[in-house]
PDB file of C-alpha atoms and ligand atoms in Angstrom:
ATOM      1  CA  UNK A 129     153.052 385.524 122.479  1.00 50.00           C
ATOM      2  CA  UNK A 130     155.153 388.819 122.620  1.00 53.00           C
ATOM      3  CA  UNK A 131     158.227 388.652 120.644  1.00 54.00           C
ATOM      4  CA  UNK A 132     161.651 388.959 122.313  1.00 60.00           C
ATOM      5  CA  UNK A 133     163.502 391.407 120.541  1.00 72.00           C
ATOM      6  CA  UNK A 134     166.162 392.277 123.345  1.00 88.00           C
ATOM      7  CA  UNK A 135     168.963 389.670 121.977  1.00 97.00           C
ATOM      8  CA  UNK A 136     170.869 390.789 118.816  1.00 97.00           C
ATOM      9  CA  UNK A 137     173.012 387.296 119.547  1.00 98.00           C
ATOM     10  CA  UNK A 138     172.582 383.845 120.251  1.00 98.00           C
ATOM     11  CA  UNK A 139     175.077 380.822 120.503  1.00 98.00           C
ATOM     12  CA  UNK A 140     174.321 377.555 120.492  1.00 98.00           C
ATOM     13  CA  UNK A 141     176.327 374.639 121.319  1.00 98.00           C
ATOM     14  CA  UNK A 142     175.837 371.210 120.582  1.00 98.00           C
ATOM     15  CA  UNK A 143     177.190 368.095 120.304  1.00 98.00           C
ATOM     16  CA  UNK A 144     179.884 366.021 122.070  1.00 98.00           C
ATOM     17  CA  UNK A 145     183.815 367.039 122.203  1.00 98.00           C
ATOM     18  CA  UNK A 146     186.834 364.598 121.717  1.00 98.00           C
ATOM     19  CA  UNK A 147     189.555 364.431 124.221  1.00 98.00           C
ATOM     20  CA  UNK A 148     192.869 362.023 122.058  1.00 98.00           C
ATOM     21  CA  UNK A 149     194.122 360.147 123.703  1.00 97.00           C
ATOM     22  CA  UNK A 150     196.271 358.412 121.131  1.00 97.00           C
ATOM     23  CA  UNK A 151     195.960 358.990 117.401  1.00 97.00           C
ATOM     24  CA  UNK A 152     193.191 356.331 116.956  1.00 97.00           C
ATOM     25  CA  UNK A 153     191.474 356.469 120.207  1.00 97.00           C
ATOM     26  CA  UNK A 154     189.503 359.062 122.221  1.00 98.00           C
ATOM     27  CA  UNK A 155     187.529 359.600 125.087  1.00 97.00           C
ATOM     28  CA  UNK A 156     183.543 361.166 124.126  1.00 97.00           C
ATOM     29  CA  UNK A 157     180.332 360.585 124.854  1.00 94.00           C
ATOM     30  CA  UNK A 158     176.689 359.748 123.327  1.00 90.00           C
ATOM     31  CA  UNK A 159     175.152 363.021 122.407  1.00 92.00           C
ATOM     32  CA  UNK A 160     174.295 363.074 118.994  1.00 93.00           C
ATOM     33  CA  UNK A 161     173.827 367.229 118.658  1.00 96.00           C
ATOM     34  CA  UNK A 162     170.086 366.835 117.501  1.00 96.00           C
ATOM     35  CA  UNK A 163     168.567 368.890 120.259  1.00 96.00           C
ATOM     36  CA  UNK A 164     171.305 371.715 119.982  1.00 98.00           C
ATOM     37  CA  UNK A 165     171.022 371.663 116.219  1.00 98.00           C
ATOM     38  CA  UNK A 166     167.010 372.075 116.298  1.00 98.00           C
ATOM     39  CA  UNK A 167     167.344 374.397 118.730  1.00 98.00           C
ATOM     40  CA  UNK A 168     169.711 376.636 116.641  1.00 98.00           C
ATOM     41  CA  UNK A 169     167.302 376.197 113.864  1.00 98.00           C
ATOM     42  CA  UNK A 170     164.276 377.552 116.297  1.00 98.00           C
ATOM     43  CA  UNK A 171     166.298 379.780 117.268  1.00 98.00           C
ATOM     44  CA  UNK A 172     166.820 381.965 113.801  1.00 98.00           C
ATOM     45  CA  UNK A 173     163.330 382.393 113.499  1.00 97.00           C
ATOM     46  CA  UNK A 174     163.620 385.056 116.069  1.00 97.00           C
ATOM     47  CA  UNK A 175     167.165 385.876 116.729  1.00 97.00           C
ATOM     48  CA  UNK A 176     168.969 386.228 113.103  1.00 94.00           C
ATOM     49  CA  UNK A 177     172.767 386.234 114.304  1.00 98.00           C
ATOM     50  CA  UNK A 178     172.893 382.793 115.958  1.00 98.00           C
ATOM     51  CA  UNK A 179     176.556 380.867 115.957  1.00 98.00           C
ATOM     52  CA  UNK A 180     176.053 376.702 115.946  1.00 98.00           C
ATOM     53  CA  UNK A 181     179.063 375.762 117.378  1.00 98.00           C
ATOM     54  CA  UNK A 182     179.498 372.055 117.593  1.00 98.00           C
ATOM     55  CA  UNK A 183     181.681 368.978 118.363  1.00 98.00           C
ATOM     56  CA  UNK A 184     182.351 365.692 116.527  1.00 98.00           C
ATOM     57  CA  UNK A 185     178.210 365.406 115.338  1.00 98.00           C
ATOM     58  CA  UNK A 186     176.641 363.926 111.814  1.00 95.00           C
ATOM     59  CA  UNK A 187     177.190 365.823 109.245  1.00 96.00           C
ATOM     60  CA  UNK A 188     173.389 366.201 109.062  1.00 97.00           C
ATOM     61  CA  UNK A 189     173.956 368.066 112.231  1.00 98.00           C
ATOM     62  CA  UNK A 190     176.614 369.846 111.511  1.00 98.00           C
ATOM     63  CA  UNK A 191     175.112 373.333 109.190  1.00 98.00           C
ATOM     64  CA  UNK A 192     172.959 375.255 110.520  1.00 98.00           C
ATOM     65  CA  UNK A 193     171.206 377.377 107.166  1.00 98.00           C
ATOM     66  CA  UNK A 194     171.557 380.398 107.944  1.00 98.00           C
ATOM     67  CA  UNK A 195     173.876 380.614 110.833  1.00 98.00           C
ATOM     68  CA  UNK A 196     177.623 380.753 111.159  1.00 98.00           C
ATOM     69  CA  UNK A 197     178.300 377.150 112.095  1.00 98.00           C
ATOM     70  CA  UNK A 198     181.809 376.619 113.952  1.00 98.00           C
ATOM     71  CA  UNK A 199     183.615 373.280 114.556  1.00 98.00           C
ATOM     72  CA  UNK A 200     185.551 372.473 118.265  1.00 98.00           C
ATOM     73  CA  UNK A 201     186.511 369.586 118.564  1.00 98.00           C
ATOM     74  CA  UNK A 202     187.790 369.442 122.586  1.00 98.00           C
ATOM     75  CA  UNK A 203     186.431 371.073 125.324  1.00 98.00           C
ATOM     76  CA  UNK A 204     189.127 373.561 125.867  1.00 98.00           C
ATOM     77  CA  UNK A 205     188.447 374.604 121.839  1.00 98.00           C
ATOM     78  CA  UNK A 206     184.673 374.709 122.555  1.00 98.00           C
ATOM     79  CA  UNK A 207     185.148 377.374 125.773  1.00 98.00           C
ATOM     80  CA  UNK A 208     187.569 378.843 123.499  1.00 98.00           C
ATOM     81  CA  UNK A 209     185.419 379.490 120.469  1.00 98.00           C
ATOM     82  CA  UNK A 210     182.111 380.493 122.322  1.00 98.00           C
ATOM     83  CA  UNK A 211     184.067 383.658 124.567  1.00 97.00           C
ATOM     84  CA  UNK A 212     185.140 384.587 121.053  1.00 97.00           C
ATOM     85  CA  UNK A 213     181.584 385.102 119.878  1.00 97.00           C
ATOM     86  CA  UNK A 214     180.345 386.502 123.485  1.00 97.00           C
ATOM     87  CA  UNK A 215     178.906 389.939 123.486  1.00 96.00           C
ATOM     88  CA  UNK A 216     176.033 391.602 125.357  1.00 96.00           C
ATOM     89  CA  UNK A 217     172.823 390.799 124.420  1.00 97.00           C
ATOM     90  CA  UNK A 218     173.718 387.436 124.144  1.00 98.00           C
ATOM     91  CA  UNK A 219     171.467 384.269 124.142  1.00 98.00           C
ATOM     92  CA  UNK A 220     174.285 381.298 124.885  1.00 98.00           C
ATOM     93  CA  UNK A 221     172.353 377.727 125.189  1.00 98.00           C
ATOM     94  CA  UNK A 222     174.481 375.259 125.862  1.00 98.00           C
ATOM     95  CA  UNK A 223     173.578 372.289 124.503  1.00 98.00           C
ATOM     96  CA  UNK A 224     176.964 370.648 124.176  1.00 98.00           C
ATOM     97  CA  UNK A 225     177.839 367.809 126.035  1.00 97.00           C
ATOM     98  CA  UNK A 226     181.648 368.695 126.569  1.00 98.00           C
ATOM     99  CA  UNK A 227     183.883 365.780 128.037  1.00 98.00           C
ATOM    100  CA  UNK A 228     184.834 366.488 131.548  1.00 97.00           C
ATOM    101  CA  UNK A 229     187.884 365.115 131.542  1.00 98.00           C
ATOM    102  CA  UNK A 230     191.045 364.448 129.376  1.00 98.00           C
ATOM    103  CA  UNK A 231     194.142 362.623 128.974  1.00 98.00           C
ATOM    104  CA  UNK A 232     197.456 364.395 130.657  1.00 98.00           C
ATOM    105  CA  UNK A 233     199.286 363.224 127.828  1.00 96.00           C
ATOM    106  CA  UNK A 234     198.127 361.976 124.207  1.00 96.00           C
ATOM    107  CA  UNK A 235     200.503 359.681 123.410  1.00 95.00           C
ATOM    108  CA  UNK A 236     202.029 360.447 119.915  1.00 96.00           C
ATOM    109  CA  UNK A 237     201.696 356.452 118.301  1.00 95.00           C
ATOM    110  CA  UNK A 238     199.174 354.360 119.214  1.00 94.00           C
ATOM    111  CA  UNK A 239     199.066 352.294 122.553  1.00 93.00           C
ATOM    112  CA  UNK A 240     200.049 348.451 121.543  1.00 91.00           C
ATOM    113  CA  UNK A 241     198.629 345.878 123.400  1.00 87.00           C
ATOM    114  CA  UNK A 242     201.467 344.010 123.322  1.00 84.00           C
ATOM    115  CA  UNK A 243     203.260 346.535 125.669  1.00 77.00           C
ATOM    116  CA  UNK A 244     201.064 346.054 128.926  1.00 75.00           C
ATOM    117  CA  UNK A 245     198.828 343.734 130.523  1.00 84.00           C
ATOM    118  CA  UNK A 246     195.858 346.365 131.531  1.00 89.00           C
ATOM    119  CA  UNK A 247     196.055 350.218 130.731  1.00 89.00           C
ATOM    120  CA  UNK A 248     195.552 353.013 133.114  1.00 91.00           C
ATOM    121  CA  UNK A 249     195.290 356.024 131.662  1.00 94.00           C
ATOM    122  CA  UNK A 250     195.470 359.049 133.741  1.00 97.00           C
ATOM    123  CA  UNK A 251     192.741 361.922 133.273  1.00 98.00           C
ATOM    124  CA  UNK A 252     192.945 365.666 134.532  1.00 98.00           C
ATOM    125  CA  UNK A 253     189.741 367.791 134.679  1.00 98.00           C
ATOM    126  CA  UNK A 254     188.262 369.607 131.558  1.00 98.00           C
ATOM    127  CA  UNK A 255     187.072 373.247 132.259  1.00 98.00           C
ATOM    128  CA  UNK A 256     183.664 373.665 132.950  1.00 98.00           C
ATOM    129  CA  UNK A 257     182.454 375.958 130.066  1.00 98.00           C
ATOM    130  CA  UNK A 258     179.014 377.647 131.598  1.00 98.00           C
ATOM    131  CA  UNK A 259     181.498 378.631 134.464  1.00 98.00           C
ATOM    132  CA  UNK A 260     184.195 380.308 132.582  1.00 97.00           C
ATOM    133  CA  UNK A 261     181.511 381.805 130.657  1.00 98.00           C
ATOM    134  CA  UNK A 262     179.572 382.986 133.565  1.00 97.00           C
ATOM    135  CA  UNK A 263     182.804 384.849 135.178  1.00 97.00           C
ATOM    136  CA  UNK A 264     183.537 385.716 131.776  1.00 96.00           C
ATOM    137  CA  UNK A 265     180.315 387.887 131.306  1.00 97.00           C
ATOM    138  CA  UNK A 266     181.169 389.316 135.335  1.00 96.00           C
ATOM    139  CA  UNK A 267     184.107 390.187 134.014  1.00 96.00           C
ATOM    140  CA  UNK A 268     183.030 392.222 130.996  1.00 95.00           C
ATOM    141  CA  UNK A 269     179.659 393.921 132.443  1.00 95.00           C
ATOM    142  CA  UNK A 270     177.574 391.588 129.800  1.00 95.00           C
ATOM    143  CA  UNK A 271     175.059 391.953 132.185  1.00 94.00           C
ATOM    144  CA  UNK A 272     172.456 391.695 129.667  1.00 96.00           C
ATOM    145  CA  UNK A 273     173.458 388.501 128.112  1.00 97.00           C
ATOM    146  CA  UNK A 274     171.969 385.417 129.215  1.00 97.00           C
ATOM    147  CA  UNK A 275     173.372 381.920 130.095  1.00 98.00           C
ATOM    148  CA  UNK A 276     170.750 378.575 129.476  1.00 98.00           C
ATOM    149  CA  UNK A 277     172.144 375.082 130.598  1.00 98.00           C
ATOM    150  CA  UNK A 278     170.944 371.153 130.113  1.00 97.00           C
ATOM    151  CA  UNK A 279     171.540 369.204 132.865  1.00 96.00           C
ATOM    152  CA  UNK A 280     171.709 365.238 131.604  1.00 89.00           C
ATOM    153  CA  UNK A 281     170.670 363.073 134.825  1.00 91.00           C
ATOM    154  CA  UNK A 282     170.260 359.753 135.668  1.00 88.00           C
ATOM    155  CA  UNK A 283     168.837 360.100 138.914  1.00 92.00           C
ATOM    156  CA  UNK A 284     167.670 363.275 141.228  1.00 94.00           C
ATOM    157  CA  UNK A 285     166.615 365.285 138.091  1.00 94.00           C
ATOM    158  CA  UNK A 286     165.398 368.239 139.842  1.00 94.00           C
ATOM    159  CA  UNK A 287     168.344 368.129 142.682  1.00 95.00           C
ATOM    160  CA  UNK A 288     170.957 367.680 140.102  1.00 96.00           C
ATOM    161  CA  UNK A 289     169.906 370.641 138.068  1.00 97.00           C
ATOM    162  CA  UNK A 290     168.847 373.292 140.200  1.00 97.00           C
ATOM    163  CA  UNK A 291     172.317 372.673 141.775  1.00 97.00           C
ATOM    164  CA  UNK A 292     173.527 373.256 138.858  1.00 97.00           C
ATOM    165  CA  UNK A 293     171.852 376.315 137.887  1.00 98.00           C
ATOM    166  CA  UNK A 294     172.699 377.847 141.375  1.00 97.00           C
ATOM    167  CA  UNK A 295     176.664 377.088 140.093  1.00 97.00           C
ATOM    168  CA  UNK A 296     176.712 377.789 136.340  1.00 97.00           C
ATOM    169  CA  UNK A 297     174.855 381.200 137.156  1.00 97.00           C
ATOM    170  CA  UNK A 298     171.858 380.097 134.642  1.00 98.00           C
ATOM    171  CA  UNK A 299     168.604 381.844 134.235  1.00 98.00           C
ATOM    172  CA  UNK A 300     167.133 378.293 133.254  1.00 98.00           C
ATOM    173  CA  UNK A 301     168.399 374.860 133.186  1.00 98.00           C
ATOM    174  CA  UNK A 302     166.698 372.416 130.664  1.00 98.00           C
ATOM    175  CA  UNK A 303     166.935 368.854 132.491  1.00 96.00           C
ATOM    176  CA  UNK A 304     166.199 365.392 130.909  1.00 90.00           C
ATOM    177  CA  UNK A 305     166.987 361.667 131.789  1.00 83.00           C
ATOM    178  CA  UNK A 306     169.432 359.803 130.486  1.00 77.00           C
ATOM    179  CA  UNK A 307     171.388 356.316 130.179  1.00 64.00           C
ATOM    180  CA  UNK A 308     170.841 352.820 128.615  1.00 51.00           C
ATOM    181  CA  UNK A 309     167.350 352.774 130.147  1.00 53.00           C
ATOM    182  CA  UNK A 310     165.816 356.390 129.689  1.00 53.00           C
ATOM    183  CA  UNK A 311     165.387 358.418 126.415  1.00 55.00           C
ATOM    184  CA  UNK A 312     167.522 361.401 126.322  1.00 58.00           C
ATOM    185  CA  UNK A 313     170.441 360.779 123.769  1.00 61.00           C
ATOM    186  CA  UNK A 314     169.980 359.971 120.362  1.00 61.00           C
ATOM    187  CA  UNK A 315     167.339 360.143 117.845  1.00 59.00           C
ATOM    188  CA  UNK A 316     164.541 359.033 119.837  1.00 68.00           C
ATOM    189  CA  UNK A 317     161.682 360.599 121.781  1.00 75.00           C
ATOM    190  CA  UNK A 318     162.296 362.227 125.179  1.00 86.00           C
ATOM    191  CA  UNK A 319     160.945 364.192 127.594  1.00 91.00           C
ATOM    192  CA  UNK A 320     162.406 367.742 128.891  1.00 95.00           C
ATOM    193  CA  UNK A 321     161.946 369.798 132.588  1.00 96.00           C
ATOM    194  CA  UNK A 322     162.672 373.636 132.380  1.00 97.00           C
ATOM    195  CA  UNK A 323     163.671 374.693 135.811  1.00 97.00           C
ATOM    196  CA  UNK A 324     164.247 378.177 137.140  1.00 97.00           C
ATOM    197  CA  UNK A 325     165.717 378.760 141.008  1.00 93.00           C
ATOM    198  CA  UNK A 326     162.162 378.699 142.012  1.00 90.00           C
ATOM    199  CA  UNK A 327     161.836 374.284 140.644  1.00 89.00           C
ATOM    200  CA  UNK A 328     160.137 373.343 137.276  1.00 83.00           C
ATOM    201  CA  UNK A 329     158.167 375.772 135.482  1.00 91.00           C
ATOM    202  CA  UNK A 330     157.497 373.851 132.614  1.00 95.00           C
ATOM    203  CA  UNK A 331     157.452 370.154 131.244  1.00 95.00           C
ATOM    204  CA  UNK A 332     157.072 368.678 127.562  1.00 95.00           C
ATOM    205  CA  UNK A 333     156.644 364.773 127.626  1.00 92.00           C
ATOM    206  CA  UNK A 334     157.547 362.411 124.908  1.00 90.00           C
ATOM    207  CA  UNK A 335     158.456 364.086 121.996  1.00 93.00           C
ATOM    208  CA  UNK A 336     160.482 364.192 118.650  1.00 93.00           C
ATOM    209  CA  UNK A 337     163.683 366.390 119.521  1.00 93.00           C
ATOM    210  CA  UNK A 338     162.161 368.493 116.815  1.00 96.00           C
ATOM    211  CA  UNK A 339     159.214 369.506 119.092  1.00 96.00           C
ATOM    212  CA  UNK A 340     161.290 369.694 122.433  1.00 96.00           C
ATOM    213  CA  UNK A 341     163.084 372.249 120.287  1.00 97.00           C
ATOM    214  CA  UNK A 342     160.625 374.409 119.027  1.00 98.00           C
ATOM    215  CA  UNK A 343     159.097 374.262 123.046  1.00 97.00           C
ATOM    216  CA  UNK A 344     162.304 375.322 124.364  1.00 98.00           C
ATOM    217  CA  UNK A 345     162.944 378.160 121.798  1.00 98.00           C
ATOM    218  CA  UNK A 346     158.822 379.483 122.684  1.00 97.00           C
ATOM    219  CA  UNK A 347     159.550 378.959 125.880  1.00 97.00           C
ATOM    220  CA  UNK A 348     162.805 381.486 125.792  1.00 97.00           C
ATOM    221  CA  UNK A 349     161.319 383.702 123.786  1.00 96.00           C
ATOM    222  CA  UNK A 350     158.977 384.736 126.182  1.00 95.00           C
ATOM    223  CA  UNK A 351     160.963 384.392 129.262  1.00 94.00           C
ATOM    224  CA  UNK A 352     164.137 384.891 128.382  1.00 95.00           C
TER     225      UNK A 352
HETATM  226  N1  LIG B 595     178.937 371.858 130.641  1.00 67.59           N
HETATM  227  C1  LIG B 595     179.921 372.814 130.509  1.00 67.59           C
HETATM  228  N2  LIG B 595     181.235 372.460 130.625  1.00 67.59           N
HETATM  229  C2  LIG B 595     181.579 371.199 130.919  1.00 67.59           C
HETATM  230  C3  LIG B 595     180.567 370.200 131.098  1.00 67.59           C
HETATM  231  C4  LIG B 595     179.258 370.585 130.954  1.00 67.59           C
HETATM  232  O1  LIG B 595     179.598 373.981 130.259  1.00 67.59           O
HETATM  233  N3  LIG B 595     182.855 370.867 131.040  1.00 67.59           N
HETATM  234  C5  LIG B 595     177.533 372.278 130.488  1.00 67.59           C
HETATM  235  C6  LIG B 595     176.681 371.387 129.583  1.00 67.59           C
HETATM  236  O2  LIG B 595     176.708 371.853 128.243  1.00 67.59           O
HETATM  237  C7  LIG B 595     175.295 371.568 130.197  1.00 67.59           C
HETATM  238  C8  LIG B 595     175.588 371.785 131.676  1.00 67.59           C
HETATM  239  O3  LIG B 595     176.947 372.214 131.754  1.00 67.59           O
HETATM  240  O4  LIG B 595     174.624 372.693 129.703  1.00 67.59           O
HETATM  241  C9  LIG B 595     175.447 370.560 132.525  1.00 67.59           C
HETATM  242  O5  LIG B 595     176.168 369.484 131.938  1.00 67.59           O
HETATM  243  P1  LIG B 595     176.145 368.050 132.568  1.00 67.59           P
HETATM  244  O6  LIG B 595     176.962 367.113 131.749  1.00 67.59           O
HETATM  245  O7  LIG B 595     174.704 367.667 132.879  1.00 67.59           O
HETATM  246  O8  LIG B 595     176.796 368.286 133.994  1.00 67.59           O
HETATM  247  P2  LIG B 595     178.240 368.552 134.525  1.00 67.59           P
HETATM  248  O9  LIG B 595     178.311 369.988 134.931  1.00 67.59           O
HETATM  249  O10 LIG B 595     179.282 368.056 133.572  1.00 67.59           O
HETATM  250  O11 LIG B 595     178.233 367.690 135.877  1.00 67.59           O
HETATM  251  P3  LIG B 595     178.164 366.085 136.084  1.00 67.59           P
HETATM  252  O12 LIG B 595     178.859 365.487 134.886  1.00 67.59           O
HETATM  253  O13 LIG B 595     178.884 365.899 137.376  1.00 67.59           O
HETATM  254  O14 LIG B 595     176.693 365.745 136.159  1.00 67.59           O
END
């Protein structure tokens, strides 16, 4: 395999953010960061400047050895802190699974259920962070810098993510299945699809996120 010695950068993201929406509750999701983490660790092997930054994960998820690990804890503070690190000649795999949405208002003591007979709780739209970082490398000529994606499905795997890929302005999107029934969050076994606009160019089946990982960072190496 030829090394890839064009990126003198890569971020990785991982993990899920926290949108309050009181001071004991939040709205998240089930991504534990394992992929993004093992991917950051791949990653170093070949690229030495790589940022980890990552939401609310395990602490045994949350240092990267060797890279400069950075926590956001919202979506907003994860776009936030990745433009800060973008350059040219930037790897930026987003392996985050941001919250799409957040609470209008937090409310500043906790809800009481005393107070109301249901709860509606009124959401606006979270920033989508591949897009502000794909107008954000327009906007600075980065055109050498590159932007990967995941696309988490539960149906239409290939659909869903080369639509996304089209949007985001990705080189590749990394799809998987997920949900109660399927394999992709959490510690267990799980299969990956690398798409580029042209449909899959390459599949990994059943394996330790450890292994995904190390496929994924081979896989960019070359191609990237
Ligand atoms: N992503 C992002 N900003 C968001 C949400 C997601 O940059 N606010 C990124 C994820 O890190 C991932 C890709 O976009 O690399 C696709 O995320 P996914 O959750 O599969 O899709 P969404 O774009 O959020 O669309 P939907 O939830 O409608 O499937």
């Amino acid at each position: 395999m030829k090394a890839n010695t064009r990126f003198k950068k890569a971020i990785i993201s991982s993990g899920p953010t926290r949108e309050w929406i009181d001071p004991v509750r939040y709205i998240s999701n089930a991504s534990s960061g394992k992929m993004g983490f093992h991917i950051a660790k791949e990653i170093l092997s070949w690229i030495p400047n790589v940022v980890y930054v990552h939401g609310n994960v395990s602490d045994k998820y949350a240092n990267v050895e060797g890279a400069k690990n950075v926590y956001a804890e919202t979506t907003i503070a994860l776009r936030d802190a990745i433009v800060a690190e973008l350059e040219n000649d930037t790897l930026v795999i987003m392996a985050a699974a941001p919250a799409d949405f957040r609470p209008i208002m937090i409310a500043e003591n906790k809800i009481k259920k005393e107070t109301t007979v249901g709860l509606m709780i009124e959401l606006e739209k979270n920033p989508d962070i591949l897009m502000a970082l794909n107008a954000s490398l327009k906007d600075k000529k980065y055109d050498s810098s590159v932007l990967i994606g995941f696309a988490a499905e539960t149906e239409k795997l290939e659909e869903h993510a080369l639509g996304k890929l089209e949007r985001k302005g990705l080189k590749f999107i990394i799809g998987n299945y997920v949900g109660k029934s399927n394999t992709g969050f959490g510690e267990v076994d799980s299969s990956i699809r690398i798409f580029s606009k042209d449909g899959m160019i390459k599949e990994i089946n059943n394996q330790p996120k450890e292994i995904l990982a190390k496929g994924i960072s081979d896989f960019l190496k070359e191609h990237a």
